[in-house]
Amino acid sequence: MTDKKLSTESYKGVRDFYPDDMAVQRYMFEVWRMTAEQFGFQEYDASVLEPADLYRNKTSTEIVNEQTYTFTDRGNREVTLRPEMTPTVARMVAGRRRELSFPVRWYSIPNLFRYERMQRGRLREHWQLNCDIFGIDDVSADIEIILLANEIFKNFGAENGAQYKIHVSSRRLLEALYSSLDLVAETRLAATRLADKKNKMEYTEFKQQMSAVAGESTSIILSFLNADNIDVVPEQIKDTPAYTELKTLINTTNEIGCPVFFDPTIIRGFDYYTGVVFEVVDLHPDNNRALLGGGRYDNLTELFGGEPIPGIGFGFGDVTLRDFLISHDLMTTNITSPTLSILPTEPAHNIAAEKIAQSFREAGISTSIDLSNKKVGKKISQASEQFITYVLILGEDEIKTKQYKLKDLSEETETSGTLNELIAKITQ
Ligand code: HAM
């Protein structure tokens, strides 16, 4: 009888991170963290497991019905692997509403799970930088969050308008349009869901479906959705606060040197958005997925009782970012390597090498040992390929005399001395 061998593949749609992938991931997370902290954001985290109910009311129906990993635990509770972080952060903020001093600026880099059809830019597990501001019901917070998104791209070496573009719209403005047309709640919901699909279908088909939903209001809705500039939206919404707010956002960010474009087809699939919504699009033709998406959600904390706390934020995915950086030739990785490697000339010296390595590590020098039985020449060339700066060759003589030779591989120089002298040389 032969045992069936286990597959070396990971579970479908999730990823293994071999050291090369991990280096890329670390680089991306470092830039994310550094930029968020430059803007005064503080890091938080939570469990990947949440009660399934958290997602039932205000998330996207597509995500809840078709894309969550939900199961019943041994205590009969329905549990979901988080598909996004916004309900979690709203829960955490609502839970400490009395202790927190608002505004709160928080960021996190959670891994999220969505049972999606896999394609370029879409996997079943991804990591997502989430930056959110709670407690400010004013367009200044919307501006700050968009400037933060833009700064992250700058810190990756990307240029707004050349490699990516920021598109904005407003759910509140869309609601103002619906109110001016006296549309009832179900029509609003159906029109919004359809508008979200506008760019994914034939225009004639879209028009037909919209007129089935919106009847005589169709032409005004279409003139809004086809506006390529905020100045040409239907007149009846130009004196609303939502219009003034969006215009202020567009003008201010443009003045600050962060161009953003009005795009009424930015709807965002989540039901919790109530105000400004935005996406960052990749201008490379191979990458047709949004890199980042976000918006204002002023009522989400209501789910947990008490007065709602306004929130605005975005999610920025690692899969689309990686594609973006590679496609635009912006990827740099920091593969970590030790400063020093000790190269025993034969396996009999490996134990001595372990002891010597420890003295270097205690002095704060990261140190590896090549324990293989390769020839010294080969060990040196491998150390050089791994970007290790120094090597110490350990043979019979060095062990006896306690005088060692340190080679600097980047400068191609050599120094001799005792352990303490060499430690001083590296740390000088
Ligand atoms: P989202 O648009 O669903 O928003 O996701 C934000 C970003 O996460 C996307 O633009 C994309 O880069 C990435 N992403 C989403 N799904 C996948 C996937 N299956 N595979 C790879 N990458 C993916 C949200 O999740 C909101 N909760 C963001 C937010 C935070 N809004 C306010 N605060």
PDB file of C-alpha atoms in Angstrom, residues 172-383:
ATOM      1  CA  ARG A 172     -23.568  62.464  -0.323  1.00  0.00           C
ATOM      2  CA  LEU A 173     -23.638  64.280  -3.651  1.00  0.00           C
ATOM      3  CA  LEU A 174     -25.291  61.276  -5.280  1.00  0.00           C
ATOM      4  CA  GLU A 175     -27.883  61.256  -2.472  1.00  0.00           C
ATOM      5  CA  ALA A 176     -28.461  64.995  -3.037  1.00  0.00           C
ATOM      6  CA  LEU A 177     -29.156  64.202  -6.685  1.00  0.00           C
ATOM      7  CA  TYR A 178     -31.605  61.445  -5.714  1.00  0.00           C
ATOM      8  CA  SER A 179     -33.348  63.794  -3.274  1.00  0.00           C
ATOM      9  CA  SER A 180     -33.707  66.440  -5.968  1.00  0.00           C
ATOM     10  CA  LEU A 181     -35.429  63.754  -8.071  1.00  0.00           C
ATOM     11  CA  ASP A 182     -37.594  62.520  -5.162  1.00  0.00           C
ATOM     12  CA  LEU A 183     -36.406  58.930  -5.521  1.00  0.00           C
ATOM     13  CA  VAL A 184     -37.500  56.387  -2.925  1.00  0.00           C
ATOM     14  CA  ALA A 185     -34.991  54.306  -0.961  1.00  0.00           C
ATOM     15  CA  GLU A 186     -35.236  51.138  -3.083  1.00  0.00           C
ATOM     16  CA  THR A 187     -34.738  53.075  -6.334  1.00  0.00           C
ATOM     17  CA  ARG A 188     -31.723  54.828  -4.831  1.00  0.00           C
ATOM     18  CA  LEU A 189     -30.183  51.546  -3.783  1.00  0.00           C
ATOM     19  CA  ALA A 190     -30.817  49.879  -7.158  1.00  0.00           C
ATOM     20  CA  ALA A 191     -29.498  52.912  -9.090  1.00  0.00           C
ATOM     21  CA  THR A 192     -26.366  53.055  -6.911  1.00  0.00           C
ATOM     22  CA  ARG A 193     -25.640  49.345  -7.329  1.00  0.00           C
ATOM     23  CA  LEU A 194     -26.064  49.696 -11.079  1.00  0.00           C
ATOM     24  CA  ALA A 195     -23.900  52.839 -11.243  1.00  0.00           C
ATOM     25  CA  ASP A 196     -21.144  50.836  -9.523  1.00  0.00           C
ATOM     26  CA  LYS A 197     -21.128  48.521 -12.579  1.00  0.00           C
ATOM     27  CA  LYS A 198     -21.194  51.266 -15.232  1.00  0.00           C
ATOM     28  CA  ASN A 199     -17.599  50.841 -16.360  1.00  0.00           C
ATOM     29  CA  LYS A 200     -17.901  47.074 -16.519  1.00  0.00           C
ATOM     30  CA  MET A 201     -20.777  46.936 -19.038  1.00  0.00           C
ATOM     31  CA  GLU A 202     -21.778  48.156 -22.511  1.00  0.00           C
ATOM     32  CA  TYR A 203     -23.120  51.701 -22.293  1.00  0.00           C
ATOM     33  CA  THR A 204     -26.366  50.927 -24.190  1.00  0.00           C
ATOM     34  CA  GLU A 205     -27.060  47.994 -21.876  1.00  0.00           C
ATOM     35  CA  PHE A 206     -26.279  50.205 -18.884  1.00  0.00           C
ATOM     36  CA  LYS A 207     -28.663  52.916 -20.127  1.00  0.00           C
ATOM     37  CA  GLN A 208     -31.453  50.399 -20.623  1.00  0.00           C
ATOM     38  CA  GLN A 209     -31.040  48.952 -17.167  1.00  0.00           C
ATOM     39  CA  MET A 210     -30.891  52.409 -15.603  1.00  0.00           C
ATOM     40  CA  SER A 211     -34.124  53.440 -17.261  1.00  0.00           C
ATOM     41  CA  ALA A 212     -35.773  50.268 -15.943  1.00  0.00           C
ATOM     42  CA  VAL A 213     -34.645  51.328 -12.454  1.00  0.00           C
ATOM     43  CA  ALA A 214     -35.005  55.118 -12.532  1.00  0.00           C
ATOM     44  CA  GLY A 215     -37.738  55.780 -15.164  1.00  0.00           C
ATOM     45  CA  GLU A 216     -38.054  59.473 -16.002  1.00  0.00           C
ATOM     46  CA  SER A 217     -35.115  60.413 -13.750  1.00  0.00           C
ATOM     47  CA  THR A 218     -32.742  58.439 -15.972  1.00  0.00           C
ATOM     48  CA  SER A 219     -31.431  61.285 -18.125  1.00  0.00           C
ATOM     49  CA  ILE A 220     -30.447  63.418 -15.103  1.00  0.00           C
ATOM     50  CA  ILE A 221     -28.770  60.454 -13.401  1.00  0.00           C
ATOM     51  CA  LEU A 222     -26.875  59.708 -16.601  1.00  0.00           C
ATOM     52  CA  SER A 223     -25.799  63.315 -16.996  1.00  0.00           C
ATOM     53  CA  PHE A 224     -24.361  63.114 -13.466  1.00  0.00           C
ATOM     54  CA  LEU A 225     -22.611  59.798 -14.104  1.00  0.00           C
ATOM     55  CA  ASN A 226     -21.168  61.060 -17.394  1.00  0.00           C
ATOM     56  CA  ALA A 227     -19.811  64.339 -15.965  1.00  0.00           C
ATOM     57  CA  ASP A 228     -16.039  64.486 -16.398  1.00  0.00           C
ATOM     58  CA  ASN A 229     -15.706  67.620 -14.331  1.00  0.00           C
ATOM     59  CA  ILE A 230     -17.403  68.723 -11.136  1.00  0.00           C
ATOM     60  CA  ASP A 231     -18.490  71.989 -12.816  1.00  0.00           C
ATOM     61  CA  VAL A 232     -20.747  70.179 -15.280  1.00  0.00           C
ATOM     62  CA  VAL A 233     -22.873  68.134 -12.846  1.00  0.00           C
ATOM     63  CA  PRO A 234     -26.646  68.829 -12.996  1.00  0.00           C
ATOM     64  CA  GLU A 235     -27.453  72.373 -11.796  1.00  0.00           C
ATOM     65  CA  GLN A 236     -29.902  71.220  -9.119  1.00  0.00           C
ATOM     66  CA  ILE A 237     -27.109  69.853  -6.902  1.00  0.00           C
ATOM     67  CA  LYS A 238     -24.712  72.773  -7.191  1.00  0.00           C
ATOM     68  CA  ASP A 239     -26.049  74.615  -4.157  1.00  0.00           C
ATOM     69  CA  THR A 240     -25.790  71.623  -1.809  1.00  0.00           C
ATOM     70  CA  PRO A 241     -23.223  71.268   1.016  1.00  0.00           C
ATOM     71  CA  ALA A 242     -22.042  68.003  -0.603  1.00  0.00           C
ATOM     72  CA  TYR A 243     -21.098  69.887  -3.775  1.00  0.00           C
ATOM     73  CA  THR A 244     -19.265  72.653  -1.888  1.00  0.00           C
ATOM     74  CA  GLU A 245     -17.406  70.065   0.179  1.00  0.00           C
ATOM     75  CA  LEU A 246     -16.250  68.047  -2.831  1.00  0.00           C
ATOM     76  CA  LYS A 247     -15.236  71.164  -4.733  1.00  0.00           C
ATOM     77  CA  THR A 248     -13.208  72.339  -1.717  1.00  0.00           C
ATOM     78  CA  LEU A 249     -11.488  68.958  -1.564  1.00  0.00           C
ATOM     79  CA  ILE A 250     -10.644  68.963  -5.285  1.00  0.00           C
ATOM     80  CA  ASN A 251      -9.409  72.578  -5.253  1.00  0.00           C
ATOM     81  CA  THR A 252      -7.367  72.252  -2.052  1.00  0.00           C
ATOM     82  CA  THR A 253      -5.594  69.014  -2.960  1.00  0.00           C
ATOM     83  CA  ASN A 254      -4.816  70.439  -6.412  1.00  0.00           C
ATOM     84  CA  GLU A 255      -3.373  73.607  -4.832  1.00  0.00           C
ATOM     85  CA  ILE A 256      -1.212  71.504  -2.505  1.00  0.00           C
ATOM     86  CA  GLY A 257       0.228  69.676  -5.519  1.00  0.00           C
ATOM     87  CA  CYS A 258      -1.801  66.475  -5.228  1.00  0.00           C
ATOM     88  CA  PRO A 259      -4.121  66.434  -8.246  1.00  0.00           C
ATOM     89  CA  VAL A 260      -7.400  64.521  -7.796  1.00  0.00           C
ATOM     90  CA  PHE A 261     -10.061  64.023 -10.462  1.00  0.00           C
ATOM     91  CA  PHE A 262     -13.825  64.069 -10.157  1.00  0.00           C
ATOM     92  CA  ASP A 263     -15.159  60.700 -11.304  1.00  0.00           C
ATOM     93  CA  PRO A 264     -18.862  60.132 -10.545  1.00  0.00           C
ATOM     94  CA  THR A 265     -18.541  56.433 -11.409  1.00  0.00           C
ATOM     95  CA  ILE A 266     -16.550  55.899  -8.205  1.00  0.00           C
ATOM     96  CA  ILE A 267     -19.314  54.416  -6.057  1.00  0.00           C
ATOM     97  CA  ARG A 268     -17.441  51.824  -3.919  1.00  0.00           C
ATOM     98  CA  GLY A 269     -19.311  48.621  -3.199  1.00  0.00           C
ATOM     99  CA  PHE A 270     -19.713  49.038   0.567  1.00  0.00           C
ATOM    100  CA  ASP A 271     -23.057  50.176   1.943  1.00  0.00           C
ATOM    101  CA  TYR A 272     -21.485  52.067   4.836  1.00  0.00           C
ATOM    102  CA  TYR A 273     -20.020  54.952   2.825  1.00  0.00           C
ATOM    103  CA  THR A 274     -21.891  58.220   3.353  1.00  0.00           C
ATOM    104  CA  GLY A 275     -19.666  60.983   1.937  1.00  0.00           C
ATOM    105  CA  VAL A 276     -16.512  61.411  -0.116  1.00  0.00           C
ATOM    106  CA  VAL A 277     -15.361  58.195  -1.832  1.00  0.00           C
ATOM    107  CA  PHE A 278     -12.098  57.737  -3.707  1.00  0.00           C
ATOM    108  CA  GLU A 279      -9.863  55.255  -5.480  1.00  0.00           C
ATOM    109  CA  VAL A 280      -6.308  55.312  -6.728  1.00  0.00           C
ATOM    110  CA  VAL A 281      -5.947  53.773 -10.175  1.00  0.00           C
ATOM    111  CA  ASP A 282      -2.825  52.323 -11.721  1.00  0.00           C
ATOM    112  CA  LEU A 283      -2.075  53.880 -15.131  1.00  0.00           C
ATOM    113  CA  HIS A 284      -0.148  50.825 -16.339  1.00  0.00           C
ATOM    114  CA  PRO A 285      -2.251  48.996 -18.966  1.00  0.00           C
ATOM    115  CA  ASP A 286      -1.529  45.578 -17.401  1.00  0.00           C
ATOM    116  CA  ASN A 287      -2.992  46.601 -14.041  1.00  0.00           C
ATOM    117  CA  ASN A 288      -6.661  47.391 -14.239  1.00  0.00           C
ATOM    118  CA  ARG A 289      -7.509  46.997 -10.552  1.00  0.00           C
ATOM    119  CA  ALA A 290      -7.734  49.858  -8.050  1.00  0.00           C
ATOM    120  CA  LEU A 291      -4.640  50.084  -5.864  1.00  0.00           C
ATOM    121  CA  LEU A 292      -6.427  51.715  -2.985  1.00  0.00           C
ATOM    122  CA  GLY A 293      -9.997  52.582  -2.103  1.00  0.00           C
ATOM    123  CA  GLY A 294     -11.700  54.445   0.684  1.00  0.00           C
ATOM    124  CA  GLY A 295     -14.198  56.982   1.816  1.00  0.00           C
ATOM    125  CA  ARG A 296     -16.216  58.581   4.585  1.00  0.00           C
ATOM    126  CA  TYR A 297     -18.504  56.428   6.702  1.00  0.00           C
ATOM    127  CA  ASP A 298     -20.244  58.495   9.336  1.00  0.00           C
ATOM    128  CA  ASN A 299     -22.735  55.976  10.718  1.00  0.00           C
ATOM    129  CA  LEU A 300     -20.875  52.690  11.008  1.00  0.00           C
ATOM    130  CA  THR A 301     -20.233  52.953  14.752  1.00  0.00           C
ATOM    131  CA  GLU A 302     -24.032  53.257  15.242  1.00  0.00           C
ATOM    132  CA  LEU A 303     -24.158  49.468  14.866  1.00  0.00           C
ATOM    133  CA  PHE A 304     -22.741  49.288  18.389  1.00  0.00           C
ATOM    134  CA  GLY A 305     -25.190  51.769  19.951  1.00  0.00           C
ATOM    135  CA  GLY A 306     -24.704  55.360  21.068  1.00  0.00           C
ATOM    136  CA  GLU A 307     -24.079  58.443  18.970  1.00  0.00           C
ATOM    137  CA  PRO A 308     -22.343  57.736  15.660  1.00  0.00           C
ATOM    138  CA  ILE A 309     -18.661  58.681  15.402  1.00  0.00           C
ATOM    139  CA  PRO A 310     -17.680  59.954  11.949  1.00  0.00           C
ATOM    140  CA  GLY A 311     -14.913  58.056  10.179  1.00  0.00           C
ATOM    141  CA  ILE A 312     -12.877  58.405   6.986  1.00  0.00           C
ATOM    142  CA  GLY A 313     -10.154  56.132   5.708  1.00  0.00           C
ATOM    143  CA  PHE A 314      -8.777  53.859   3.036  1.00  0.00           C
ATOM    144  CA  GLY A 315      -7.487  50.359   2.377  1.00  0.00           C
ATOM    145  CA  PHE A 316      -4.348  49.860   0.249  1.00  0.00           C
ATOM    146  CA  GLY A 317      -3.681  46.296  -0.940  1.00  0.00           C
ATOM    147  CA  ASP A 318      -0.282  44.591  -1.104  1.00  0.00           C
ATOM    148  CA  VAL A 319      -1.035  42.493  -4.214  1.00  0.00           C
ATOM    149  CA  THR A 320      -1.921  45.453  -6.420  1.00  0.00           C
ATOM    150  CA  LEU A 321       0.946  47.494  -4.934  1.00  0.00           C
ATOM    151  CA  ARG A 322       3.465  44.799  -5.774  1.00  0.00           C
ATOM    152  CA  ASP A 323       2.207  44.629  -9.383  1.00  0.00           C
ATOM    153  CA  PHE A 324       2.316  48.436  -9.533  1.00  0.00           C
ATOM    154  CA  LEU A 325       5.914  48.677  -8.312  1.00  0.00           C
ATOM    155  CA  ILE A 326       7.134  45.935 -10.638  1.00  0.00           C
ATOM    156  CA  SER A 327       5.262  47.252 -13.699  1.00  0.00           C
ATOM    157  CA  HIS A 328       6.600  50.779 -13.215  1.00  0.00           C
ATOM    158  CA  ASP A 329      10.115  49.649 -12.363  1.00  0.00           C
ATOM    159  CA  LEU A 330       9.917  51.070  -8.853  1.00  0.00           C
ATOM    160  CA  MET A 331      10.615  47.920  -6.869  1.00  0.00           C
ATOM    161  CA  THR A 332      13.560  47.968  -4.520  1.00  0.00           C
ATOM    162  CA  THR A 333      13.890  45.314  -1.880  1.00  0.00           C
ATOM    163  CA  ASN A 334      15.910  45.223   1.257  1.00  0.00           C
ATOM    164  CA  ILE A 335      16.924  41.593   1.444  1.00  0.00           C
ATOM    165  CA  THR A 336      18.337  41.349   4.936  1.00  0.00           C
ATOM    166  CA  SER A 337      21.767  39.820   5.293  1.00  0.00           C
ATOM    167  CA  PRO A 338      24.107  39.627   8.270  1.00  0.00           C
ATOM    168  CA  THR A 339      27.029  42.037   8.524  1.00  0.00           C
ATOM    169  CA  LEU A 340      29.570  39.274   9.096  1.00  0.00           C
ATOM    170  CA  SER A 341      29.890  35.631   8.136  1.00  0.00           C
ATOM    171  CA  ILE A 342      32.381  33.264   9.746  1.00  0.00           C
ATOM    172  CA  LEU A 343      33.813  30.739   7.292  1.00  0.00           C
ATOM    173  CA  PRO A 344      35.408  27.664   8.943  1.00  0.00           C
ATOM    174  CA  THR A 345      37.987  26.117   6.609  1.00  0.00           C
ATOM    175  CA  GLU A 346      36.772  22.635   7.600  1.00  0.00           C
ATOM    176  CA  PRO A 347      33.800  21.201   9.546  1.00  0.00           C
ATOM    177  CA  ALA A 348      36.077  20.418  12.534  1.00  0.00           C
ATOM    178  CA  HIS A 349      36.171  24.190  13.234  1.00  0.00           C
ATOM    179  CA  ASN A 350      32.413  24.690  13.237  1.00  0.00           C
ATOM    180  CA  ILE A 351      32.061  24.551  17.034  1.00  0.00           C
ATOM    181  CA  ALA A 352      34.865  27.107  17.499  1.00  0.00           C
ATOM    182  CA  ALA A 353      33.055  29.264  14.931  1.00  0.00           C
ATOM    183  CA  GLU A 354      29.824  29.102  16.970  1.00  0.00           C
ATOM    184  CA  LYS A 355      31.680  30.478  20.024  1.00  0.00           C
ATOM    185  CA  ILE A 356      33.410  33.263  18.096  1.00  0.00           C
ATOM    186  CA  ALA A 357      30.150  34.252  16.369  1.00  0.00           C
ATOM    187  CA  GLN A 358      28.547  34.726  19.764  1.00  0.00           C
ATOM    188  CA  SER A 359      31.182  37.348  20.758  1.00  0.00           C
ATOM    189  CA  PHE A 360      30.396  39.358  17.625  1.00  0.00           C
ATOM    190  CA  ARG A 361      26.625  39.089  18.203  1.00  0.00           C
ATOM    191  CA  GLU A 362      27.035  40.247  21.811  1.00  0.00           C
ATOM    192  CA  ALA A 363      28.759  43.332  20.399  1.00  0.00           C
ATOM    193  CA  GLY A 364      25.631  43.998  18.284  1.00  0.00           C
ATOM    194  CA  ILE A 365      27.043  42.677  14.978  1.00  0.00           C
ATOM    195  CA  SER A 366      24.693  40.354  13.074  1.00  0.00           C
ATOM    196  CA  THR A 367      26.707  37.232  12.318  1.00  0.00           C
ATOM    197  CA  SER A 368      26.111  34.019  10.400  1.00  0.00           C
ATOM    198  CA  ILE A 369      28.340  30.954  10.023  1.00  0.00           C
ATOM    199  CA  ASP A 370      28.770  28.928   6.867  1.00  0.00           C
ATOM    200  CA  LEU A 371      28.537  25.392   8.285  1.00  0.00           C
ATOM    201  CA  SER A 372      28.714  23.669   4.899  1.00  0.00           C
ATOM    202  CA  ASN A 373      31.741  21.681   3.796  1.00  0.00           C
ATOM    203  CA  LYS A 374      32.290  23.753   0.659  1.00  0.00           C
ATOM    204  CA  LYS A 375      35.747  25.100  -0.190  1.00  0.00           C
ATOM    205  CA  VAL A 376      36.630  28.488   1.356  1.00  0.00           C
ATOM    206  CA  GLY A 377      36.735  30.202  -2.079  1.00  0.00           C
ATOM    207  CA  LYS A 378      33.142  29.079  -2.729  1.00  0.00           C
ATOM    208  CA  LYS A 379      32.060  30.239   0.743  1.00  0.00           C
ATOM    209  CA  ILE A 380      33.500  33.697   0.070  1.00  0.00           C
ATOM    210  CA  SER A 381      31.731  34.057  -3.269  1.00  0.00           C
ATOM    211  CA  GLN A 382      28.403  32.972  -1.732  1.00  0.00           C
ATOM    212  CA  ALA A 383      28.817  35.493   1.098  1.00  0.00           C
TER     213      ALA A 383
END
